[in-house]
């Protein structure tokens, strides 16, 4: 059974950093491009970042470019998102998801990041 | 960036009725890089159906898609109580990958 579990969310002050993790199971992690998508409270879905299977390519939304870093450890079946210089607009539930030929599937349950002083 | 605009914002229907949701792209998107996902209240999103009509596991055939290029439609026949949710269209052809703003299907 394909499963993604995010962790690392919490309350952080503006300007500080936080690192999210996403543990994968039930599939060959290193065979898939992976993404982070976020959802601000009461809002829609926004793609944040993606990384190719071997980690050689990373892609970022303009809103996080230069502040967020996506990475992966295929030996640990884990995807990461390092978030620096966090602002209140980064408050959201962050989802990890796998890219397939048909779309993003599955999605993790999400981890809430709250940026507040 | 490809902007996806969904309409209507909210669709008020009754169980058993048909729902028709639209998604318009600011420029052409290949169907192989287009999908719809569903988000029920309090749950994570889930892939529903691809632009080439491939349904995700467990998705009933009441869900269908049509369209190409810049205009795509999701149709839900015979609405069931569990279908009342928010639906997002998505393009994943090239970054930045984008989502529509969502259509809420409510009773």
Coordinates of C-alpha atoms in Angstrom, one line a residue:
Chain A
X1 CA 0.0 0.0 0.0
X2 CA 1.4 3.3 -1.1
X3 CA 1.8 5.7 1.8
X4 CA 3.2 9.1 2.5
X5 CA 3.6 10.6 5.9
X6 CA 4.7 14.2 6.6
X7 CA 6.2 15.4 9.8
X8 CA 8.0 18.4 11.2
X9 CA 5.3 21.1 11.2
X10 CA 4.7 23.4 14.1
X11 CA 4.6 27.0 15.2
X12 CA 7.6 29.1 14.2
X13 CA 8.4 32.8 14.4
X14 CA 8.7 35.0 11.3
X15 CA 12.2 34.9 9.9
X16 CA 13.0 31.5 11.4
X17 CA 13.6 28.1 9.7
X18 CA 11.8 24.8 9.7
X19 CA 12.4 21.5 8.0
X20 CA 9.7 19.1 6.9
X21 CA 10.0 15.4 6.2
X22 CA 8.0 13.0 4.2
X23 CA 8.4 9.3 4.7
X24 CA 7.4 7.1 1.8
X25 CA 6.5 3.4 1.8
X26 CA 4.8 0.8 -0.5
X27 CA 6.6 1.8 -3.7
X28 CA 10.1 2.3 -5.1
X29 CA 10.7 5.9 -3.9
X30 CA 13.7 6.5 -6.1
X31 CA 11.6 5.9 -9.2
X32 CA 9.3 8.9 -8.8
X33 CA 9.5 12.6 -9.0
X34 CA 8.2 14.0 -5.7
X35 CA 6.5 17.3 -4.9
X36 CA 5.4 19.6 -2.0
X37 CA 2.1 21.3 -2.3
X38 CA 0.6 23.7 0.4
X39 CA -2.8 24.9 1.4
X40 CA -3.2 28.1 3.4
X41 CA -6.1 28.1 5.8
X42 CA -9.4 28.2 3.9
X43 CA -7.6 28.5 0.6
X44 CA -6.9 26.3 -2.4
X45 CA -3.9 24.2 -3.4
X46 CA -0.5 25.8 -4.4
X47 CA 2.4 23.9 -5.7
X48 CA 5.6 24.7 -3.8
X49 CA 8.5 22.6 -5.1
X50 CA 9.4 19.4 -6.9
X51 CA 12.4 17.1 -7.2
X52 CA 13.4 14.6 -9.9
X53 CA 13.9 10.9 -9.1
X54 CA 17.6 11.1 -8.6
X55 CA 17.6 14.6 -7.1
X56 CA 19.5 16.2 -10.0
X57 CA 16.7 18.6 -10.8
X58 CA 14.7 20.8 -8.4
X59 CA 11.8 23.1 -9.3
X60 CA 10.4 25.9 -7.1
X61 CA 7.4 28.3 -7.1
X62 CA 8.5 31.9 -7.4
X63 CA 7.1 32.6 -4.0
X64 CA 9.6 30.3 -2.3
X65 CA 12.6 30.4 -4.7
X66 CA 15.7 31.2 -2.7
X67 CA 14.1 30.5 0.6
X68 CA 13.0 26.9 0.4
X69 CA 15.2 23.9 -0.5
X70 CA 13.8 20.5 -1.5
X71 CA 15.9 17.4 -1.1
X72 CA 15.6 13.7 -0.9
X73 CA 17.4 10.6 0.5
X74 CA 16.4 7.7 -1.7
X75 CA 18.2 5.3 0.7
X76 CA 15.8 6.4 3.5
X77 CA 12.8 6.8 1.3
X78 CA 12.4 10.4 2.5
X79 CA 11.7 13.7 1.0
X80 CA 12.5 17.0 2.7
X81 CA 11.6 20.6 2.6
X82 CA 13.9 23.1 4.3
X83 CA 12.2 26.4 4.8
X84 CA 14.2 29.5 5.6
X85 CA 13.2 33.1 6.2
X86 CA 9.6 32.0 6.9
X87 CA 6.9 34.7 6.7
X88 CA 3.2 34.7 7.8
X89 CA 2.2 34.0 4.2
X90 CA 3.9 30.6 4.5
X91 CA 1.4 29.5 7.1
X92 CA -0.3 26.4 5.5
X93 CA -0.8 22.7 5.6
X94 CA 2.1 21.2 3.6
X95 CA 1.4 18.1 1.6
X96 CA 3.9 15.7 0.1
X97 CA 2.8 13.9 -3.1
X98 CA 4.1 11.6 -5.8
X99 CA 4.0 12.4 -9.4
X100 CA 2.6 9.7 -11.6
X101 CA 1.7 9.7 -15.3
X102 CA -1.9 10.5 -14.4
X103 CA -1.3 13.2 -11.8
X104 CA -0.2 13.6 -8.2
X105 CA -1.0 10.4 -6.4
X106 CA -1.2 9.7 -3.5
X107 CA -1.0 12.7 -1.1
X108 CA 0.1 12.5 2.5
X109 CA -2.2 13.7 5.3
X110 CA -0.3 17.0 5.6
X111 CA 1.6 18.8 8.3
X112 CA 0.6 22.2 9.5
X113 CA 3.1 25.1 9.6
X114 CA 2.1 28.2 11.5
X115 CA 4.3 31.3 11.2
X116 CA 3.4 33.6 14.0
X117 CA 5.1 35.9 16.5
Chain B
X1 CA 2.7 30.3 -15.7
X2 CA -0.5 28.6 -16.9
X3 CA -3.4 30.0 -15.0
X4 CA -6.4 27.7 -14.4
X5 CA -9.8 29.2 -13.9
X6 CA -12.6 27.1 -12.6
X7 CA -16.3 27.7 -12.8
X8 CA -18.6 28.0 -11.0
X9 CA -17.0 28.7 -7.6
X10 CA -19.8 26.9 -5.9
X11 CA -22.4 24.4 -7.3
X12 CA -25.5 23.7 -5.2
X13 CA -27.1 20.4 -6.1
X14 CA -29.0 17.5 -4.6
X15 CA -28.1 13.9 -4.4
X16 CA -28.9 12.1 -7.7
X17 CA -28.3 15.2 -9.9
X18 CA -25.5 15.7 -12.4
X19 CA -22.7 18.1 -11.7
X20 CA -20.7 19.8 -14.5
X21 CA -17.5 21.6 -13.5
X22 CA -15.4 23.6 -15.9
X23 CA -11.7 24.5 -16.0
X24 CA -10.2 27.0 -18.4
X25 CA -6.5 27.3 -19.0
X26 CA -4.7 30.5 -20.0
X27 CA -2.9 28.6 -22.7
X28 CA -3.2 25.1 -24.2
X29 CA -2.5 22.1 -21.9
X30 CA -2.0 18.6 -23.2
X31 CA -4.6 16.2 -21.7
X32 CA -1.8 13.9 -20.6
X33 CA -0.6 16.6 -18.2
X34 CA -4.0 17.5 -16.9
X35 CA -6.0 16.0 -13.9
X36 CA -8.8 16.6 -11.5
X37 CA -8.5 16.0 -7.7
X38 CA -11.1 15.9 -5.0
X39 CA -10.8 17.2 -1.4
X40 CA -13.4 16.2 1.1
X41 CA -13.8 18.3 4.2
X42 CA -11.0 17.8 6.7
X43 CA -9.1 15.4 4.4
X44 CA -6.1 15.6 2.1
X45 CA -6.7 16.0 -1.6
X46 CA -6.7 12.8 -3.7
X47 CA -6.3 12.2 -7.4
X48 CA -9.7 11.7 -9.0
X49 CA -9.2 11.3 -12.8
X50 CA -6.7 12.2 -15.4
X51 CA -7.2 14.3 -18.4
X52 CA -7.1 11.1 -20.5
X53 CA -10.0 9.7 -18.5
X54 CA -8.0 7.3 -16.3
X55 CA -9.7 7.1 -12.9
X56 CA -7.7 6.7 -9.8
X57 CA -8.2 3.5 -7.8
X58 CA -11.6 3.3 -6.2
X59 CA -13.1 6.1 -8.2
X60 CA -16.5 5.1 -9.6
X61 CA -17.4 5.5 -13.3
X62 CA -19.9 8.3 -12.4
X63 CA -16.9 10.6 -12.8
X64 CA -15.9 11.5 -16.4
X65 CA -13.8 14.1 -18.1
X66 CA -14.0 15.8 -21.5
X67 CA -12.2 18.6 -23.3
X68 CA -8.8 19.5 -24.5
X69 CA -6.5 22.4 -25.1
X70 CA -7.8 25.2 -22.9
X71 CA -11.2 23.9 -21.9
X72 CA -11.8 20.9 -19.7
X73 CA -14.9 19.6 -18.0
X74 CA -15.5 17.2 -15.1
X75 CA -18.9 15.6 -15.0
X76 CA -20.3 13.7 -12.0
X77 CA -23.4 11.7 -12.7
X78 CA -25.9 10.8 -10.0
X79 CA -24.3 12.7 -7.1
X80 CA -23.8 10.6 -4.0
X81 CA -23.4 12.1 -0.5
X82 CA -19.7 11.4 -0.5
X83 CA -19.3 13.5 -3.7
X84 CA -20.0 16.8 -2.0
X85 CA -16.5 18.2 -1.8
X86 CA -14.1 20.6 -3.4
X87 CA -12.7 19.8 -6.8
X88 CA -9.5 21.2 -8.3
X89 CA -8.2 21.0 -11.8
X90 CA -4.4 20.7 -12.2
X91 CA -1.8 20.9 -14.9
X92 CA 1.5 19.2 -14.5
X93 CA 3.2 19.6 -17.8
X94 CA 6.0 21.9 -16.8
X95 CA 6.8 23.9 -13.7
X96 CA 5.3 25.9 -12.2
X97 CA 2.6 23.4 -11.8
X98 CA -0.7 25.0 -11.2
X99 CA -4.1 24.3 -9.7
X100 CA -7.4 26.0 -10.3
X101 CA -9.0 27.8 -7.4
X102 CA -11.5 25.0 -6.8
X103 CA -15.2 24.4 -7.2
X104 CA -17.2 23.5 -4.2
X105 CA -20.0 21.0 -4.8
X106 CA -22.5 21.5 -2.0
X107 CA -25.9 20.2 -1.1

